[in-house]
PDB file of C-alpha atoms in Angstrom:
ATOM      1  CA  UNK A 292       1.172   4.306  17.180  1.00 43.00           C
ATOM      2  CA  UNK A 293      -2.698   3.527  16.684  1.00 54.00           C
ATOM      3  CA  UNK A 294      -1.626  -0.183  16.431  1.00 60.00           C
ATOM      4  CA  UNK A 295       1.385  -0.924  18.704  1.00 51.00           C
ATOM      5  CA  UNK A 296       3.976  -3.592  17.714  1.00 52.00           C
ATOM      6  CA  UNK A 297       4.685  -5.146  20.827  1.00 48.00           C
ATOM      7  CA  UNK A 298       2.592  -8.092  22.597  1.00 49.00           C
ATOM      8  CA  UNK A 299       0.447  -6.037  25.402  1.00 51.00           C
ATOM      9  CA  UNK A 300       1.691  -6.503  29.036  1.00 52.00           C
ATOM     10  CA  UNK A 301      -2.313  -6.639  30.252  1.00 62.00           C
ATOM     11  CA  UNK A 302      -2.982 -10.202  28.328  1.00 74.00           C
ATOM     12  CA  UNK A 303      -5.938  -8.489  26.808  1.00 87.00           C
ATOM     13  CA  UNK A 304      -6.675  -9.748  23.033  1.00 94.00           C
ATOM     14  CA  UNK A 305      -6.581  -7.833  19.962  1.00 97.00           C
ATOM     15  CA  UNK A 306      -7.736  -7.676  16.929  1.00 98.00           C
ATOM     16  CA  UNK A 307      -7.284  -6.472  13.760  1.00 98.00           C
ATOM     17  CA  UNK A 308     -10.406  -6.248  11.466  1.00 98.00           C
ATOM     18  CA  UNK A 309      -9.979  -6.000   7.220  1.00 98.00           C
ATOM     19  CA  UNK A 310     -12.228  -5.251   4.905  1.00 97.00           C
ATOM     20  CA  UNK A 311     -11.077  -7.425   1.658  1.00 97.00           C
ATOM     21  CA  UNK A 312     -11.990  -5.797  -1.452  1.00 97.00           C
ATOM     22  CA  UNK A 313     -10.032  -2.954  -2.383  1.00 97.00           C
ATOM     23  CA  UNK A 314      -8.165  -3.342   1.353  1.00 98.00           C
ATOM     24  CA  UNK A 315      -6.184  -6.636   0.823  1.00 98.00           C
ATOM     25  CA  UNK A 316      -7.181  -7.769  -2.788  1.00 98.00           C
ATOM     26  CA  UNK A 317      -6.891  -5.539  -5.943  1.00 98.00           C
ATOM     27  CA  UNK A 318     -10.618  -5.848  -6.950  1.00 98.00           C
ATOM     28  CA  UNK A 319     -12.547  -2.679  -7.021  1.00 98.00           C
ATOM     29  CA  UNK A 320     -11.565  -1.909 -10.562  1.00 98.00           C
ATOM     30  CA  UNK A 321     -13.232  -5.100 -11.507  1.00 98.00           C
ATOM     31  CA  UNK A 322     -16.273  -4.855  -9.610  1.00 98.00           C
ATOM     32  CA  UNK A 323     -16.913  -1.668 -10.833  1.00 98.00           C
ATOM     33  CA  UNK A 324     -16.675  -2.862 -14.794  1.00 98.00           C
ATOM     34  CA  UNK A 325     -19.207  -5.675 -13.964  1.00 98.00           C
ATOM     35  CA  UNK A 326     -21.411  -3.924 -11.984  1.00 98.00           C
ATOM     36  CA  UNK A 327     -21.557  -1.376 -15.167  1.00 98.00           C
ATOM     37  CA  UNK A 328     -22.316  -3.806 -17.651  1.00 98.00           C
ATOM     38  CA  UNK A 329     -25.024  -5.727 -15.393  1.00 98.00           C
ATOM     39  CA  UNK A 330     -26.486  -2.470 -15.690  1.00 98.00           C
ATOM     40  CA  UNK A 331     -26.046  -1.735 -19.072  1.00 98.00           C
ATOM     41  CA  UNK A 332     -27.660  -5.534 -19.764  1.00 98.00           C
ATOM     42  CA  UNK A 333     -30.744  -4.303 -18.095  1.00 98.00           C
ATOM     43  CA  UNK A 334     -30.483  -0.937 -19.785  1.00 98.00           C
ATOM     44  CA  UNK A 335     -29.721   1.267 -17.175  1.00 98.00           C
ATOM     45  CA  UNK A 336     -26.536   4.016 -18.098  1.00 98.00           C
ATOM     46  CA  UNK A 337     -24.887   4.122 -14.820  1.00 98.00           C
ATOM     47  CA  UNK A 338     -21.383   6.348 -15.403  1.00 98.00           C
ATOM     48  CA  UNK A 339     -18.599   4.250 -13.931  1.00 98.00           C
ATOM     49  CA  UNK A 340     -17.397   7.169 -11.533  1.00 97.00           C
ATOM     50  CA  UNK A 341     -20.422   6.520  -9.614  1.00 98.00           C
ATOM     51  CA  UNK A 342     -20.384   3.001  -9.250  1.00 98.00           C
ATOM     52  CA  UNK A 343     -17.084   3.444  -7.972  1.00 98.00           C
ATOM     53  CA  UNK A 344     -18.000   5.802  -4.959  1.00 96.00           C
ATOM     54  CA  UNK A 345     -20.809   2.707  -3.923  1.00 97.00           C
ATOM     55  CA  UNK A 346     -18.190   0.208  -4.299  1.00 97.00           C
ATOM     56  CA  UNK A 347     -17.840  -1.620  -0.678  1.00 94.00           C
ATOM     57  CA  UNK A 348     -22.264  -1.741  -0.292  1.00 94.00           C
ATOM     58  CA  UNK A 349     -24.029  -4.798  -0.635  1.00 92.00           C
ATOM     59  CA  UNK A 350     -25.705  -5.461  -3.363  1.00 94.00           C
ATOM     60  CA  UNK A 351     -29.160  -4.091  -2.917  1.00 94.00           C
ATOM     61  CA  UNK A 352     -27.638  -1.326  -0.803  1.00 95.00           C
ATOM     62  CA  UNK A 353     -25.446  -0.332  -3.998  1.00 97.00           C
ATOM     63  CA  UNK A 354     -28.452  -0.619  -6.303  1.00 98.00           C
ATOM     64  CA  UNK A 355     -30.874   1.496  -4.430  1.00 97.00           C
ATOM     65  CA  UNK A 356     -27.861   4.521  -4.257  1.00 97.00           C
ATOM     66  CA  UNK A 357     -27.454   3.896  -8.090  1.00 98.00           C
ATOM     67  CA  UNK A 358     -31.044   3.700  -9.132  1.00 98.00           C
ATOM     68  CA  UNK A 359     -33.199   4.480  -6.221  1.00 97.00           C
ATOM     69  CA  UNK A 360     -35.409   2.613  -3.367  1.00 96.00           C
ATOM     70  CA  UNK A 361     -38.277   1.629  -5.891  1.00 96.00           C
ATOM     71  CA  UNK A 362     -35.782   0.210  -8.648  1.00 94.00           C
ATOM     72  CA  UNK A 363     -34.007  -1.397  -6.156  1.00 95.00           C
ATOM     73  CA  UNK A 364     -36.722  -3.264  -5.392  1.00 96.00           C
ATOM     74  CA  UNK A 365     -37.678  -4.648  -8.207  1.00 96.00           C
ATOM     75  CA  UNK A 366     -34.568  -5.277 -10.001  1.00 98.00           C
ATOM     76  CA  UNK A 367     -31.827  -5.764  -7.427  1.00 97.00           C
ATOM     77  CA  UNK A 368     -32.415  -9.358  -7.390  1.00 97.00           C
ATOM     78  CA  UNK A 369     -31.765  -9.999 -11.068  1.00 98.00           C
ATOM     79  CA  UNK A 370     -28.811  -7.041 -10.897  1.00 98.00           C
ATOM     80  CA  UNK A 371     -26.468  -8.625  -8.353  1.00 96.00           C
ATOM     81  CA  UNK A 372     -27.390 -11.725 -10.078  1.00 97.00           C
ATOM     82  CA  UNK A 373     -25.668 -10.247 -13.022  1.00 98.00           C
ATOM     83  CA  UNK A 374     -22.847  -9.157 -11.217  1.00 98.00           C
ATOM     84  CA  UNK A 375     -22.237 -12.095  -9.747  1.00 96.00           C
ATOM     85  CA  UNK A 376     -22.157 -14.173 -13.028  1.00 97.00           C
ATOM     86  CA  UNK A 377     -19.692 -11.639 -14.530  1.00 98.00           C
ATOM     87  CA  UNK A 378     -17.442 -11.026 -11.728  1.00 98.00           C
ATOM     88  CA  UNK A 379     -17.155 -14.867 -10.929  1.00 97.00           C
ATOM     89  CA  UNK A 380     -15.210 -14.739 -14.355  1.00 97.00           C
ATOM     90  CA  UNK A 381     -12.270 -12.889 -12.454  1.00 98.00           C
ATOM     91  CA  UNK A 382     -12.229 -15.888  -9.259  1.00 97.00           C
ATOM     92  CA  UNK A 383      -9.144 -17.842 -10.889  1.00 96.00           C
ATOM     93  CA  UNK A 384      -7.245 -14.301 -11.589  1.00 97.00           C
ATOM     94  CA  UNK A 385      -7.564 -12.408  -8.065  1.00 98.00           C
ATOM     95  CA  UNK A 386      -4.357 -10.615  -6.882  1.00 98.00           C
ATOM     96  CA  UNK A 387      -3.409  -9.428  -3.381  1.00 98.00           C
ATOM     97  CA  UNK A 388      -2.500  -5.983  -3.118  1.00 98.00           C
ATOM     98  CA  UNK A 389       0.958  -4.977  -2.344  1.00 98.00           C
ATOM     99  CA  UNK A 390       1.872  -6.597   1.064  1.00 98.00           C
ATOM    100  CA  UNK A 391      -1.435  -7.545   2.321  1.00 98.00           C
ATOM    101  CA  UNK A 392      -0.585 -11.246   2.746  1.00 98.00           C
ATOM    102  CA  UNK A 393       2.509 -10.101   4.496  1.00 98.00           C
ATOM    103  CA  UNK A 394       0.773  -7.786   7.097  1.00 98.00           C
ATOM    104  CA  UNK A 395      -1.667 -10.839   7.622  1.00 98.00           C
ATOM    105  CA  UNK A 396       1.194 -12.843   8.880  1.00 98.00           C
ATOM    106  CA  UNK A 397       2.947 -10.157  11.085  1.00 97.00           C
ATOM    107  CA  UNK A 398       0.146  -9.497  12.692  1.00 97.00           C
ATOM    108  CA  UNK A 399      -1.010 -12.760  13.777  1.00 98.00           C
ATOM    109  CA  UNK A 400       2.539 -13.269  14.283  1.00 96.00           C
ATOM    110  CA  UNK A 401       2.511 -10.721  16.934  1.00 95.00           C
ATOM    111  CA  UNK A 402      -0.638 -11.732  18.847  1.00 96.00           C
ATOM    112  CA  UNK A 403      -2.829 -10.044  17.251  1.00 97.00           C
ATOM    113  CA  UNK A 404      -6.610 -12.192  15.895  1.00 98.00           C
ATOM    114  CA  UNK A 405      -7.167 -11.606  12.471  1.00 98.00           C
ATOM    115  CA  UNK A 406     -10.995 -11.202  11.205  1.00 98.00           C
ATOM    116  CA  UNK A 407     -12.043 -10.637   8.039  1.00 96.00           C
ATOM    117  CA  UNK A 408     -15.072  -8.237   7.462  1.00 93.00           C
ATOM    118  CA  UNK A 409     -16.732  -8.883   3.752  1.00 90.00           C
ATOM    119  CA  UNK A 410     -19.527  -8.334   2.212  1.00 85.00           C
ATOM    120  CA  UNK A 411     -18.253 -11.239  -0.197  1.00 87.00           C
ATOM    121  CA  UNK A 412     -19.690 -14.985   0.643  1.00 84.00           C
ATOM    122  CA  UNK A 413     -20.008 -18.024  -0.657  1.00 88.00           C
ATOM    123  CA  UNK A 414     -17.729 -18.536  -3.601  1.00 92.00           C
ATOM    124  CA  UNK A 415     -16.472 -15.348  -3.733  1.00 93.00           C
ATOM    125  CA  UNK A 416     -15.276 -15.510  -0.661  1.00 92.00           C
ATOM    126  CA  UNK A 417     -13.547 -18.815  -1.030  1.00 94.00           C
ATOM    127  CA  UNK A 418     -11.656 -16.856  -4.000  1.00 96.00           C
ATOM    128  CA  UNK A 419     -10.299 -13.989  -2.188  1.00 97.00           C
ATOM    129  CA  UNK A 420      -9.088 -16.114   0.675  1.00 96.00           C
ATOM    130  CA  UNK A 421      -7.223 -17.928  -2.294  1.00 97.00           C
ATOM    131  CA  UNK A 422      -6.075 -15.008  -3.149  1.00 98.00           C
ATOM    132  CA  UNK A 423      -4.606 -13.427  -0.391  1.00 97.00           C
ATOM    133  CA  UNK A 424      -2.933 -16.840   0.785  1.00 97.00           C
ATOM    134  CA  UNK A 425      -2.578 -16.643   4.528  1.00 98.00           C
ATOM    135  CA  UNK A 426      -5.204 -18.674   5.906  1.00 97.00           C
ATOM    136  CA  UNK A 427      -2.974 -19.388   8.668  1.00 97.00           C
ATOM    137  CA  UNK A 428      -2.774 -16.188   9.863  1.00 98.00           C
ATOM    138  CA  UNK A 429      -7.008 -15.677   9.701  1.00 98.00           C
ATOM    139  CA  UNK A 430      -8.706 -16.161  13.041  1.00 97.00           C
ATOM    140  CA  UNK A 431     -12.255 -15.909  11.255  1.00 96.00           C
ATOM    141  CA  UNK A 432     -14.387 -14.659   8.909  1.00 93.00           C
ATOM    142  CA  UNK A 433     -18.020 -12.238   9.014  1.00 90.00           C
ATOM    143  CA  UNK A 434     -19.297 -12.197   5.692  1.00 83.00           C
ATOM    144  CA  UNK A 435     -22.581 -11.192   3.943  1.00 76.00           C
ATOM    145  CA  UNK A 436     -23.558 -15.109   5.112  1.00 77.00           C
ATOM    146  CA  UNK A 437     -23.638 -13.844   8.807  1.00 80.00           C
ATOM    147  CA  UNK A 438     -25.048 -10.317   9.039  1.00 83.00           C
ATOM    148  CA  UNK A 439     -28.458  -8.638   8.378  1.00 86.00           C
ATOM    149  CA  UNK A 440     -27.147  -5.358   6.900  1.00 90.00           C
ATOM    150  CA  UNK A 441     -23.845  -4.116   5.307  1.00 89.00           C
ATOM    151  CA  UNK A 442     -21.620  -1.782   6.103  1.00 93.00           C
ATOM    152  CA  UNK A 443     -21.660   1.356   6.451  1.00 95.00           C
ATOM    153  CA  UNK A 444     -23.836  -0.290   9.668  1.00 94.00           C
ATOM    154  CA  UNK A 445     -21.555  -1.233  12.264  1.00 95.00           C
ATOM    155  CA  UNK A 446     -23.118  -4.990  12.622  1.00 94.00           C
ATOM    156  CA  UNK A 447     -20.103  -6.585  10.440  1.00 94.00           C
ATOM    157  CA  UNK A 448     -17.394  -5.098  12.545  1.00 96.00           C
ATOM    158  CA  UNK A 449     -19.212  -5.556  15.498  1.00 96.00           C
ATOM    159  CA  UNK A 450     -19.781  -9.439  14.027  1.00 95.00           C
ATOM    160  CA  UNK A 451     -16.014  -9.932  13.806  1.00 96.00           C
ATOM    161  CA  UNK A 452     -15.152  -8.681  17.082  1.00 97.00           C
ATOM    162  CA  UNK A 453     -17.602 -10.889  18.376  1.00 96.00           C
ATOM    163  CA  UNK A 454     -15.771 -13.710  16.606  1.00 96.00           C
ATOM    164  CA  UNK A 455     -12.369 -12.653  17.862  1.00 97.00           C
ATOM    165  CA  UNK A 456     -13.741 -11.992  21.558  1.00 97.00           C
ATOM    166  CA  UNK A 457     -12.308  -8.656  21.634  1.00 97.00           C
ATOM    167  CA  UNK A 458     -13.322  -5.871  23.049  1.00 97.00           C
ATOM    168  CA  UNK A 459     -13.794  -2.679  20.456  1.00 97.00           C
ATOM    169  CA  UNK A 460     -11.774  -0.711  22.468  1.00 96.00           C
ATOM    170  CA  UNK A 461      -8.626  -3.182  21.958  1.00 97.00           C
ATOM    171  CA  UNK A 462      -9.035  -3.334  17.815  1.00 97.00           C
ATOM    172  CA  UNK A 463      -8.693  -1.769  14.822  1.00 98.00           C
ATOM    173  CA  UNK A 464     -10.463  -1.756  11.070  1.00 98.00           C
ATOM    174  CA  UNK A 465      -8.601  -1.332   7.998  1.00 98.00           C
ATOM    175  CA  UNK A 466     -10.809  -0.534   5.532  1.00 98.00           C
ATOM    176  CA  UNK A 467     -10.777   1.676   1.472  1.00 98.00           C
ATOM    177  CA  UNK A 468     -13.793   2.881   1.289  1.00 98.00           C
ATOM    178  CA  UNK A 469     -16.347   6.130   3.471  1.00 98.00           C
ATOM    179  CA  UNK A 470     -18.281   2.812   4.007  1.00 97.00           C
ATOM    180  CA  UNK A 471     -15.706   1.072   5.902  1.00 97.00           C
ATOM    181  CA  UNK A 472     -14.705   3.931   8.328  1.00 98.00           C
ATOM    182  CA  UNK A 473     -18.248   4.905   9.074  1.00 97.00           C
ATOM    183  CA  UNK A 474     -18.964   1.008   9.753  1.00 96.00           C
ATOM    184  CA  UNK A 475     -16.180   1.295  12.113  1.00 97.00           C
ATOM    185  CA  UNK A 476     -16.444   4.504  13.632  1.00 98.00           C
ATOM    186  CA  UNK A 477     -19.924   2.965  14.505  1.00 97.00           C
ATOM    187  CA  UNK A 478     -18.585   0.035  15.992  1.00 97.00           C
ATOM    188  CA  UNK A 479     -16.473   2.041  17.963  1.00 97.00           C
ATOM    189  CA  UNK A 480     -13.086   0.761  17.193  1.00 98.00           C
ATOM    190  CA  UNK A 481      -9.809   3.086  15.621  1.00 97.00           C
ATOM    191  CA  UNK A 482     -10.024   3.156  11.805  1.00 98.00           C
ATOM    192  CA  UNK A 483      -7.305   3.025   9.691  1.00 98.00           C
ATOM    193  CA  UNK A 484      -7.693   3.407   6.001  1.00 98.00           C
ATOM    194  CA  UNK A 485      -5.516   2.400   2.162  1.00 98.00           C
ATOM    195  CA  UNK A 486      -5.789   4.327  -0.452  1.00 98.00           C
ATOM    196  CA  UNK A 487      -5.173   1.119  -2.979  1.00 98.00           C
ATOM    197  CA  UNK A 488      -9.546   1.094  -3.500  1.00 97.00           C
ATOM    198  CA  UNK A 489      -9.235   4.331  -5.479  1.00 97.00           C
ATOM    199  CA  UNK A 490     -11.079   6.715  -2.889  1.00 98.00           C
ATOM    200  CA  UNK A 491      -9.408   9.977  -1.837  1.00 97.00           C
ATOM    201  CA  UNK A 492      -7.754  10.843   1.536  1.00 98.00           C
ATOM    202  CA  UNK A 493      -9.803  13.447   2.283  1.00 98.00           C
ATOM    203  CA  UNK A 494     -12.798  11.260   1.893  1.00 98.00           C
ATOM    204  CA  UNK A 495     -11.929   8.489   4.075  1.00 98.00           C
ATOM    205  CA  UNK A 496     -10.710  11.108   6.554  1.00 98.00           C
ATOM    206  CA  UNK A 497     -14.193  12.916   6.922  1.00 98.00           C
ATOM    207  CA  UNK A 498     -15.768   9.462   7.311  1.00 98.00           C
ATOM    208  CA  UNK A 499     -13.761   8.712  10.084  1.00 98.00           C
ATOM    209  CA  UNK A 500     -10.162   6.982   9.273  1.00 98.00           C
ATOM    210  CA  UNK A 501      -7.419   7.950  12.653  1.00 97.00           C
ATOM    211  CA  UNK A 502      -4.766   7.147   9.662  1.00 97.00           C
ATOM    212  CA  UNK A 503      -4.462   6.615   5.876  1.00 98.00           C
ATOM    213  CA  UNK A 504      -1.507   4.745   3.998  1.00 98.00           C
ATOM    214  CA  UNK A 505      -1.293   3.846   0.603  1.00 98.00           C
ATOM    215  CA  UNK A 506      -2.173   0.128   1.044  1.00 98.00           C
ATOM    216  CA  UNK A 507      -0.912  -2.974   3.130  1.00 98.00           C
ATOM    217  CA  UNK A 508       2.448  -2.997   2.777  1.00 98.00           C
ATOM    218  CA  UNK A 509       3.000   0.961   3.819  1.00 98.00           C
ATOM    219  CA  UNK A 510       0.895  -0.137   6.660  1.00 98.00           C
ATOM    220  CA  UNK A 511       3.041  -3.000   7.123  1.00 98.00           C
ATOM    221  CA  UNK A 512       6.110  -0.877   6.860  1.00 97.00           C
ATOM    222  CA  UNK A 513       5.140   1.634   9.837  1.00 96.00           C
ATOM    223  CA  UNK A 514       4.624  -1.243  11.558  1.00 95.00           C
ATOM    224  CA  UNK A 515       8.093  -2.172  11.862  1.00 92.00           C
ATOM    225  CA  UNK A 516       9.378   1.024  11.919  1.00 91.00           C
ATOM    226  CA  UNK A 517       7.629   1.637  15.154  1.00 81.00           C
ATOM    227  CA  UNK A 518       8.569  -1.624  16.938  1.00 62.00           C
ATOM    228  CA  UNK A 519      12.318  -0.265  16.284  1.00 48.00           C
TER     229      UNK A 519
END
């Protein structure tokens, strides 16, 4: 199994690294309606299909691939701003995806530290953590707050391990998008993707993922099937 069931006989730590949107909370459909009417607002006609495949960059990151370096830096500013106002509507009305909070719990359960890896902060951060419930079960969080760049660069996984004090070598990322298994594969840990953000499986395999389920609870499922 790429993520054994059982506590490990060495004492070594573990960890399990998520990404959060589209991974453990049903919000890439949302970002991607706000992030097309920012857009719109400041007249640009971005198709939604596109905005979907840049879903999981930070904000300037996902600007520049949408409208280019020079745009980017003039507007990205005032863009994410935009964003931010209209996805902050959605804070009170988050939902967990199907057995994320679950999986949270069994893993820290079983020894396992549990990092989040975001480029949410702030606020938005605060709401997804609502949102998925298991705070308990959360060893620590690297969010936009803590890192220079975004995924796909390996510096938030690496920024989580860090915080667990694991080794890459003894962890795993569980991730939706090409962004998150490229951030990973950088970071050199096993990469395990959910198909729940929308992105094909072919996709997330060619940018890295060891495995692909169809979101937390099927991971949670082979879980216990495999400690049988």
């Amino acid at each position: 199994m790429l993520i054994p069931d059982d506590r490990p006989d060495d004492g070594e730590p573990r960890a399990a690294v998520f990404d959060v949107d589209g991974t453990l909370v049903d919000t890439n459909a949302l970002h991607v309606v706000t992030w097309w009417e920012a857009f719109r607002q400041a007249g640009h006609a971005v198709p939604t299909h596109e905005i979907h495949r840049s879903v999981g960059l930070r904000s300037a990151d996902l600007v520049a691939r949408l409208l280019g370096e020079e745009r980017a830096r003039e507007e990205a500013e005032a863009l994410g701003a935009a964003h931010k106002a209209l996805y902050g509507q959605y804070f009170g009305r988050l939902a967990p995806l199907p057995g994320a909070g679950d999986l949270l719990r069994h893993l820290a359960g079983n020894g396992w530290r549990v990092v989040l890896a975001t480029s949410a902060g702030g606020q938005e951060l605060s709401a997804l953590r609502r949102a998925l419930d298991a705070d308990e079960s959360i060893t620590a969080t690297a969010s936009a707050d803590d890192v220079s760049e975004g995924k796909p660069s390996p510096e938030p996984v690496e920024q989580a391990l860090e915080l667990a004090g694991v080794a890459a070598e003894n962890a795993v990322f569980v991730g939706d998008t090409v962004w998150d298994m490229r951030a990973g594969t950088r970071a050199g840990v096993r990469c395990l993707a959910v198909l729940c953000g929308g992105i094909p499986r072919e996709d997330l395999e060619e940018a890295g993922a060891d495995a692909v389920y169809t979101d937390p609870a099927a991971l949670l499922d082979s879980l216990r099937a495999g400690a049988k």
